[in-house]
Amino acid sequence: DGGITQSPKYLFRKEGQNVTLSCEQNLNHDAMYWYRQDPGQGLRLIYYSQIVNDFQKGDIAEGYSVSREKKESFPLTVTSAQKNPTAFYLCASSRGAEQYFGPGTRLTVT
Amino acid sequence: QQQVKQSPQSLIVQKGGISIINCAYENTAFDYFPWYQQFPGKGPALLIAIRPDVSEKKEGRFTISFNKSAKQFSLHIMDSQPGDSATYFCAVLIKAAGNKLTFGGGTRVLVKP
């Protein structure tokens, strides 16, 4: 089954802790993306990567970090510097213009 | 800097009716205009998309109309069904910027049976 996997579906953390969200794809796509979605709002781009070992900041990269050591994997770390980390995080991948999304991880920080 | 304005924010339509969602953009350099459908708690799914050299594209009950001069594009859902109840997002993409998508704010559609 080809697709994008995000784990876990729900994640709870205490304020001040870093947390890493997983994103894996077996679609053989070169590009991968991380978005944040807040209730009732659209998606905002955090980071994206077009090839292995390279990534660029999106519109709201502050407080986040990523790595792209393998084509299939693009983990996102939400650091303690992110002021409002509670949100729904979505990973996507693409070859060309069409982006395909994973099921998302809902992160709650208290 | 908001590049895509989507309206309305919410929409209620009777079963069998037509749902119309509009998006306006500010930059003429966009290469691709997709629409995504999202159900609660799920990731968005690509529904239909259009390129700027085409004025209309139809796939089943879904149609995109594109007006390049007005910098607007819209999604029409014909014969709306309760299963179409979801949030719809328009987006714009610039290939030269790494295929970055910028999304509209979303429209929550409720189809009443």
PDB file of C-alpha atoms in Angstrom:
ATOM      1  CA  ASP A   1       0.000   0.000   0.000  1.00  0.00           C
ATOM      2  CA  GLY A   2       1.611   3.248  -1.158  1.00  0.00           C
ATOM      3  CA  GLY A   3       1.167   6.326   0.938  1.00  0.00           C
ATOM      4  CA  ILE A   4       2.294   8.698   3.630  1.00  0.00           C
ATOM      5  CA  THR A   5       2.453   7.628   7.247  1.00  0.00           C
ATOM      6  CA  GLN A   6       2.462   9.983  10.193  1.00  0.00           C
ATOM      7  CA  SER A   7       2.831   8.796  13.729  1.00  0.00           C
ATOM      8  CA  PRO A   8       1.508   9.027  16.296  1.00  0.00           C
ATOM      9  CA  LYS A   9      -2.015  10.278  15.539  1.00  0.00           C
ATOM     10  CA  TYR A  10      -2.199  12.063  18.901  1.00  0.00           C
ATOM     11  CA  LEU A  11       0.734  13.385  20.923  1.00  0.00           C
ATOM     12  CA  PHE A  12       0.761  15.068  24.308  1.00  0.00           C
ATOM     13  CA  ARG A  13       3.728  16.922  25.771  1.00  0.00           C
ATOM     14  CA  LYS A  14       4.513  19.231  28.628  1.00  0.00           C
ATOM     15  CA  GLU A  15       5.593  22.772  27.929  1.00  0.00           C
ATOM     16  CA  GLY A  16       9.363  23.097  27.604  1.00  0.00           C
ATOM     17  CA  GLN A  17       9.899  19.680  26.006  1.00  0.00           C
ATOM     18  CA  ASN A  18      11.046  19.109  22.460  1.00  0.00           C
ATOM     19  CA  VAL A  19       8.990  16.608  20.477  1.00  0.00           C
ATOM     20  CA  THR A  20       9.636  14.916  17.134  1.00  0.00           C
ATOM     21  CA  LEU A  21       6.854  14.053  14.699  1.00  0.00           C
ATOM     22  CA  SER A  22       7.422  11.243  12.237  1.00  0.00           C
ATOM     23  CA  CYS A  23       6.635  11.311   8.506  1.00  0.00           C
ATOM     24  CA  GLU A  24       7.410   8.429   6.146  1.00  0.00           C
ATOM     25  CA  GLN A  25       6.448   7.973   2.496  1.00  0.00           C
ATOM     26  CA  ASN A  26       6.842   5.020   0.138  1.00  0.00           C
ATOM     27  CA  LEU A  27       5.694   6.877  -2.975  1.00  0.00           C
ATOM     28  CA  ASN A  28       9.277   7.501  -4.134  1.00  0.00           C
ATOM     29  CA  HIS A  29       8.578  11.233  -4.120  1.00  0.00           C
ATOM     30  CA  ASP A  30      11.503  13.615  -4.090  1.00  0.00           C
ATOM     31  CA  ALA A  31       9.842  16.514  -2.286  1.00  0.00           C
ATOM     32  CA  MET A  32       8.366  16.530   1.210  1.00  0.00           C
ATOM     33  CA  TYR A  33       6.608  19.240   3.200  1.00  0.00           C
ATOM     34  CA  TRP A  34       5.421  20.044   6.711  1.00  0.00           C
ATOM     35  CA  TYR A  35       2.339  22.166   7.355  1.00  0.00           C
ATOM     36  CA  ARG A  36       0.629  23.392  10.464  1.00  0.00           C
ATOM     37  CA  GLN A  37      -3.149  23.735  10.705  1.00  0.00           C
ATOM     38  CA  ASP A  38      -4.904  25.625  13.490  1.00  0.00           C
ATOM     39  CA  PRO A  39      -8.649  25.232  14.176  1.00  0.00           C
ATOM     40  CA  GLY A  40     -10.798  26.777  11.467  1.00  0.00           C
ATOM     41  CA  GLN A  41      -7.775  27.929   9.477  1.00  0.00           C
ATOM     42  CA  GLY A  42      -5.874  27.018   6.369  1.00  0.00           C
ATOM     43  CA  LEU A  43      -2.532  25.246   6.187  1.00  0.00           C
ATOM     44  CA  ARG A  44       0.719  27.116   6.696  1.00  0.00           C
ATOM     45  CA  LEU A  45       4.071  25.831   5.437  1.00  0.00           C
ATOM     46  CA  ILE A  46       6.718  25.164   8.076  1.00  0.00           C
ATOM     47  CA  TYR A  47       9.585  23.510   6.133  1.00  0.00           C
ATOM     48  CA  TYR A  48      10.049  21.743   2.845  1.00  0.00           C
ATOM     49  CA  SER A  49      12.684  19.577   1.229  1.00  0.00           C
ATOM     50  CA  GLN A  50      13.138  18.955  -2.472  1.00  0.00           C
ATOM     51  CA  ILE A  51      15.993  16.448  -2.187  1.00  0.00           C
ATOM     52  CA  VAL A  52      17.805  14.426   0.444  1.00  0.00           C
ATOM     53  CA  ASN A  53      20.107  16.430   2.727  1.00  0.00           C
ATOM     54  CA  ASP A  54      18.543  19.725   1.694  1.00  0.00           C
ATOM     55  CA  PHE A  55      15.590  21.667   3.108  1.00  0.00           C
ATOM     56  CA  GLN A  56      14.238  25.212   3.163  1.00  0.00           C
ATOM     57  CA  LYS A  57      12.266  27.286   5.635  1.00  0.00           C
ATOM     58  CA  GLY A  58       8.626  27.904   4.898  1.00  0.00           C
ATOM     59  CA  ASP A  59       6.484  30.757   6.141  1.00  0.00           C
ATOM     60  CA  ILE A  60       6.475  29.839   9.848  1.00  0.00           C
ATOM     61  CA  ALA A  61       9.755  27.986  10.528  1.00  0.00           C
ATOM     62  CA  GLU A  62      10.597  29.645  13.854  1.00  0.00           C
ATOM     63  CA  GLY A  63      10.646  27.127  16.699  1.00  0.00           C
ATOM     64  CA  TYR A  64      10.814  24.108  14.377  1.00  0.00           C
ATOM     65  CA  SER A  65      13.630  22.014  12.911  1.00  0.00           C
ATOM     66  CA  VAL A  66      13.778  19.214  10.337  1.00  0.00           C
ATOM     67  CA  SER A  67      16.185  16.726   8.795  1.00  0.00           C
ATOM     68  CA  ARG A  68      16.132  14.825   5.509  1.00  0.00           C
ATOM     69  CA  GLU A  69      18.672  12.018   5.749  1.00  0.00           C
ATOM     70  CA  LYS A  70      16.612   9.559   3.702  1.00  0.00           C
ATOM     71  CA  LYS A  71      14.291  10.080   0.756  1.00  0.00           C
ATOM     72  CA  GLU A  72      11.471   8.312   2.580  1.00  0.00           C
ATOM     73  CA  SER A  73      11.647  10.221   5.851  1.00  0.00           C
ATOM     74  CA  PHE A  74      11.200  13.869   6.888  1.00  0.00           C
ATOM     75  CA  PRO A  75      10.871  14.190  10.691  1.00  0.00           C
ATOM     76  CA  LEU A  76       9.802  17.475  12.268  1.00  0.00           C
ATOM     77  CA  THR A  77      10.992  18.572  15.713  1.00  0.00           C
ATOM     78  CA  VAL A  78       8.850  21.055  17.589  1.00  0.00           C
ATOM     79  CA  THR A  79      11.213  22.780  19.989  1.00  0.00           C
ATOM     80  CA  SER A  80      10.508  24.535  23.257  1.00  0.00           C
ATOM     81  CA  ALA A  81      11.106  27.812  21.388  1.00  0.00           C
ATOM     82  CA  GLN A  82       7.820  27.409  19.511  1.00  0.00           C
ATOM     83  CA  LYS A  83       5.436  29.683  21.403  1.00  0.00           C
ATOM     84  CA  ASN A  84       2.148  28.042  20.404  1.00  0.00           C
ATOM     85  CA  PRO A  85       2.934  24.428  19.493  1.00  0.00           C
ATOM     86  CA  THR A  86      -0.557  22.982  19.978  1.00  0.00           C
ATOM     87  CA  ALA A  87      -1.868  22.329  16.456  1.00  0.00           C
ATOM     88  CA  PHE A  88      -2.602  19.709  13.809  1.00  0.00           C
ATOM     89  CA  TYR A  89       0.573  18.897  11.865  1.00  0.00           C
ATOM     90  CA  LEU A  90       0.404  17.607   8.323  1.00  0.00           C
ATOM     91  CA  CYS A  91       3.146  16.090   6.215  1.00  0.00           C
ATOM     92  CA  ALA A  92       2.940  15.955   2.417  1.00  0.00           C
ATOM     93  CA  SER A  93       5.036  14.677  -0.454  1.00  0.00           C
ATOM     94  CA  SER A  94       5.067  15.365  -4.174  1.00  0.00           C
ATOM     95  CA  ARG A  95       6.684  14.632  -7.480  1.00  0.00           C
ATOM     96  CA  GLY A  96       5.780  17.706  -9.483  1.00  0.00           C
ATOM     97  CA  ALA A  97       2.885  19.964  -8.577  1.00  0.00           C
ATOM     98  CA  GLU A  98       0.518  17.448  -6.984  1.00  0.00           C
ATOM     99  CA  GLN A  99       0.977  17.194  -3.233  1.00  0.00           C
ATOM    100  CA  TYR A 100      -0.379  14.269  -1.261  1.00  0.00           C
ATOM    101  CA  PHE A 101      -0.989  14.526   2.459  1.00  0.00           C
ATOM    102  CA  GLY A 102      -0.601  12.148   5.353  1.00  0.00           C
ATOM    103  CA  PRO A 103      -3.291  11.647   8.015  1.00  0.00           C
ATOM    104  CA  GLY A 104      -1.775  14.207  10.391  1.00  0.00           C
ATOM    105  CA  THR A 105      -0.585  14.316  14.000  1.00  0.00           C
ATOM    106  CA  ARG A 106      -2.505  16.302  16.564  1.00  0.00           C
ATOM    107  CA  LEU A 107      -0.036  17.736  19.072  1.00  0.00           C
ATOM    108  CA  THR A 108      -1.227  19.098  22.398  1.00  0.00           C
ATOM    109  CA  VAL A 109       1.223  20.889  24.667  1.00  0.00           C
ATOM    110  CA  THR A 110       0.136  21.816  28.200  1.00  0.00           C
TER     111      THR A 110
ATOM    112  CA  GLN B   1       0.942  38.466   3.533  1.00  0.00           C
ATOM    113  CA  GLN B   2      -2.258  36.825   2.378  1.00  0.00           C
ATOM    114  CA  GLN B   3      -1.980  35.773  -1.235  1.00  0.00           C
ATOM    115  CA  VAL B   4      -5.204  33.787  -1.485  1.00  0.00           C
ATOM    116  CA  LYS B   5      -8.602  34.929  -0.209  1.00  0.00           C
ATOM    117  CA  GLN B   6     -11.292  32.275  -0.040  1.00  0.00           C
ATOM    118  CA  SER B   7     -15.015  32.833   0.390  1.00  0.00           C
ATOM    119  CA  PRO B   8     -17.426  32.094   1.898  1.00  0.00           C
ATOM    120  CA  GLN B   9     -16.090  30.754   5.195  1.00  0.00           C
ATOM    121  CA  SER B  10     -19.059  28.422   5.484  1.00  0.00           C
ATOM    122  CA  LEU B  11     -21.860  27.257   3.266  1.00  0.00           C
ATOM    123  CA  ILE B  12     -25.063  25.300   3.805  1.00  0.00           C
ATOM    124  CA  VAL B  13     -26.701  23.713   0.769  1.00  0.00           C
ATOM    125  CA  GLN B  14     -29.586  21.336   0.305  1.00  0.00           C
ATOM    126  CA  LYS B  15     -28.976  17.887  -1.150  1.00  0.00           C
ATOM    127  CA  GLY B  16     -28.993  18.148  -4.918  1.00  0.00           C
ATOM    128  CA  GLY B  17     -28.064  21.819  -4.885  1.00  0.00           C
ATOM    129  CA  ILE B  18     -24.933  23.555  -6.173  1.00  0.00           C
ATOM    130  CA  SER B  19     -22.095  24.577  -3.853  1.00  0.00           C
ATOM    131  CA  ILE B  20     -19.918  27.429  -5.094  1.00  0.00           C
ATOM    132  CA  ILE B  21     -16.645  28.444  -3.448  1.00  0.00           C
ATOM    133  CA  ASN B  22     -14.515  31.320  -4.685  1.00  0.00           C
ATOM    134  CA  CYS B  23     -10.845  32.182  -4.415  1.00  0.00           C
ATOM    135  CA  ALA B  24      -9.020  35.347  -5.392  1.00  0.00           C
ATOM    136  CA  TYR B  25      -5.248  35.602  -5.652  1.00  0.00           C
ATOM    137  CA  GLU B  26      -2.808  38.493  -5.773  1.00  0.00           C
ATOM    138  CA  ASN B  27       0.148  37.267  -7.808  1.00  0.00           C
ATOM    139  CA  THR B  28       0.153  36.478 -11.517  1.00  0.00           C
ATOM    140  CA  ALA B  29       3.118  34.113 -11.318  1.00  0.00           C
ATOM    141  CA  PHE B  30       1.199  31.087 -10.066  1.00  0.00           C
ATOM    142  CA  ASP B  31       1.429  27.898 -12.105  1.00  0.00           C
ATOM    143  CA  TYR B  32      -1.173  25.587 -10.650  1.00  0.00           C
ATOM    144  CA  PHE B  33      -4.487  25.958  -8.825  1.00  0.00           C
ATOM    145  CA  PRO B  34      -5.617  22.903  -6.853  1.00  0.00           C
ATOM    146  CA  TRP B  35      -8.592  22.324  -4.612  1.00  0.00           C
ATOM    147  CA  TYR B  36      -8.368  20.061  -1.593  1.00  0.00           C
ATOM    148  CA  GLN B  37     -11.127  18.358   0.399  1.00  0.00           C
ATOM    149  CA  GLN B  38     -10.636  17.692   4.093  1.00  0.00           C
ATOM    150  CA  PHE B  39     -12.810  15.681   6.460  1.00  0.00           C
ATOM    151  CA  PRO B  40     -12.558  16.281  10.232  1.00  0.00           C
ATOM    152  CA  GLY B  41      -9.399  14.808  11.729  1.00  0.00           C
ATOM    153  CA  LYS B  42      -8.004  13.756   8.349  1.00  0.00           C
ATOM    154  CA  GLY B  43      -5.392  15.073   5.984  1.00  0.00           C
ATOM    155  CA  PRO B  44      -6.518  17.057   2.921  1.00  0.00           C
ATOM    156  CA  ALA B  45      -7.037  15.100  -0.291  1.00  0.00           C
ATOM    157  CA  LEU B  46      -6.453  16.544  -3.738  1.00  0.00           C
ATOM    158  CA  LEU B  47      -9.848  16.936  -5.395  1.00  0.00           C
ATOM    159  CA  ILE B  48      -9.258  18.693  -8.693  1.00  0.00           C
ATOM    160  CA  ALA B  49      -6.716  21.137 -10.115  1.00  0.00           C
ATOM    161  CA  ILE B  50      -6.319  23.490 -13.064  1.00  0.00           C
ATOM    162  CA  ARG B  51      -3.434  25.150 -14.879  1.00  0.00           C
ATOM    163  CA  PRO B  52      -3.595  28.831 -15.922  1.00  0.00           C
ATOM    164  CA  ASP B  53      -3.879  28.094 -19.647  1.00  0.00           C
ATOM    165  CA  VAL B  54      -7.278  26.439 -19.148  1.00  0.00           C
ATOM    166  CA  SER B  55     -10.525  28.266 -18.279  1.00  0.00           C
ATOM    167  CA  GLU B  56     -12.534  25.322 -16.994  1.00  0.00           C
ATOM    168  CA  LYS B  57     -12.003  21.751 -15.870  1.00  0.00           C
ATOM    169  CA  LYS B  58     -14.670  19.239 -14.941  1.00  0.00           C
ATOM    170  CA  GLU B  59     -14.285  15.937 -13.103  1.00  0.00           C
ATOM    171  CA  GLY B  60     -17.562  14.249 -12.285  1.00  0.00           C
ATOM    172  CA  ARG B  61     -19.666  16.597 -10.162  1.00  0.00           C
ATOM    173  CA  PHE B  62     -16.729  18.957  -9.505  1.00  0.00           C
ATOM    174  CA  THR B  63     -15.832  21.845 -11.812  1.00  0.00           C
ATOM    175  CA  ILE B  64     -13.132  24.491 -11.558  1.00  0.00           C
ATOM    176  CA  SER B  65     -13.695  27.775 -13.356  1.00  0.00           C
ATOM    177  CA  PHE B  66     -10.641  29.974 -13.840  1.00  0.00           C
ATOM    178  CA  ASN B  67     -10.636  33.684 -14.717  1.00  0.00           C
ATOM    179  CA  LYS B  68      -7.046  34.742 -15.275  1.00  0.00           C
ATOM    180  CA  SER B  69      -7.781  38.425 -15.928  1.00  0.00           C
ATOM    181  CA  ALA B  70      -9.787  38.723 -12.710  1.00  0.00           C
ATOM    182  CA  LYS B  71      -7.293  36.582 -10.781  1.00  0.00           C
ATOM    183  CA  GLN B  72     -10.098  34.387  -9.516  1.00  0.00           C
ATOM    184  CA  PHE B  73     -10.982  30.722  -9.600  1.00  0.00           C
ATOM    185  CA  SER B  74     -13.926  28.848  -8.200  1.00  0.00           C
ATOM    186  CA  LEU B  75     -15.086  25.367  -7.332  1.00  0.00           C
ATOM    187  CA  HIS B  76     -18.594  24.250  -8.230  1.00  0.00           C
ATOM    188  CA  ILE B  77     -20.012  21.100  -6.672  1.00  0.00           C
ATOM    189  CA  MET B  78     -23.034  20.006  -8.666  1.00  0.00           C
ATOM    190  CA  ASP B  79     -25.787  17.795  -7.228  1.00  0.00           C
ATOM    191  CA  SER B  80     -24.288  18.191  -3.744  1.00  0.00           C
ATOM    192  CA  GLN B  81     -24.544  15.120  -1.515  1.00  0.00           C
ATOM    193  CA  PRO B  82     -24.340  14.754   2.288  1.00  0.00           C
ATOM    194  CA  GLY B  83     -21.028  12.928   1.768  1.00  0.00           C
ATOM    195  CA  ASP B  84     -19.627  16.141   0.286  1.00  0.00           C
ATOM    196  CA  SER B  85     -19.892  17.789   3.716  1.00  0.00           C
ATOM    197  CA  ALA B  86     -16.281  18.735   4.410  1.00  0.00           C
ATOM    198  CA  THR B  87     -13.911  21.681   4.432  1.00  0.00           C
ATOM    199  CA  TYR B  88     -12.596  22.742   1.045  1.00  0.00           C
ATOM    200  CA  PHE B  89      -9.341  24.612   0.494  1.00  0.00           C
ATOM    201  CA  CYS B  90      -8.132  26.346  -2.603  1.00  0.00           C
ATOM    202  CA  ALA B  91      -4.408  26.775  -3.107  1.00  0.00           C
ATOM    203  CA  VAL B  92      -1.922  28.355  -5.479  1.00  0.00           C
ATOM    204  CA  LEU B  93       1.511  27.078  -6.427  1.00  0.00           C
ATOM    205  CA  ILE B  94       4.686  28.534  -7.874  1.00  0.00           C
ATOM    206  CA  LYS B  95       6.895  25.895  -9.494  1.00  0.00           C
ATOM    207  CA  ALA B  96       9.966  28.103  -9.393  1.00  0.00           C
ATOM    208  CA  ALA B  97       9.617  28.396  -5.608  1.00  0.00           C
ATOM    209  CA  GLY B  98       9.986  24.672  -4.989  1.00  0.00           C
ATOM    210  CA  ASN B  99       6.354  23.841  -5.703  1.00  0.00           C
ATOM    211  CA  LYS B 100       5.273  25.697  -2.577  1.00  0.00           C
ATOM    212  CA  LEU B 101       1.543  25.735  -2.003  1.00  0.00           C
ATOM    213  CA  THR B 102      -0.200  28.706  -0.396  1.00  0.00           C
ATOM    214  CA  PHE B 103      -3.656  27.869   0.894  1.00  0.00           C
ATOM    215  CA  GLY B 104      -6.839  29.839   1.266  1.00  0.00           C
ATOM    216  CA  GLY B 105      -8.543  29.930   4.642  1.00  0.00           C
ATOM    217  CA  GLY B 106     -11.016  27.152   3.839  1.00  0.00           C
ATOM    218  CA  THR B 107     -14.776  26.825   3.378  1.00  0.00           C
ATOM    219  CA  ARG B 108     -16.807  24.513   5.551  1.00  0.00           C
ATOM    220  CA  VAL B 109     -19.602  22.995   3.460  1.00  0.00           C
ATOM    221  CA  LEU B 110     -22.620  21.327   5.012  1.00  0.00           C
ATOM    222  CA  VAL B 111     -25.015  19.493   2.722  1.00  0.00           C
ATOM    223  CA  LYS B 112     -28.407  18.952   4.330  1.00  0.00           C
ATOM    224  CA  PRO B 113     -30.340  15.833   3.348  1.00  0.00           C
TER     225      PRO B 113
END
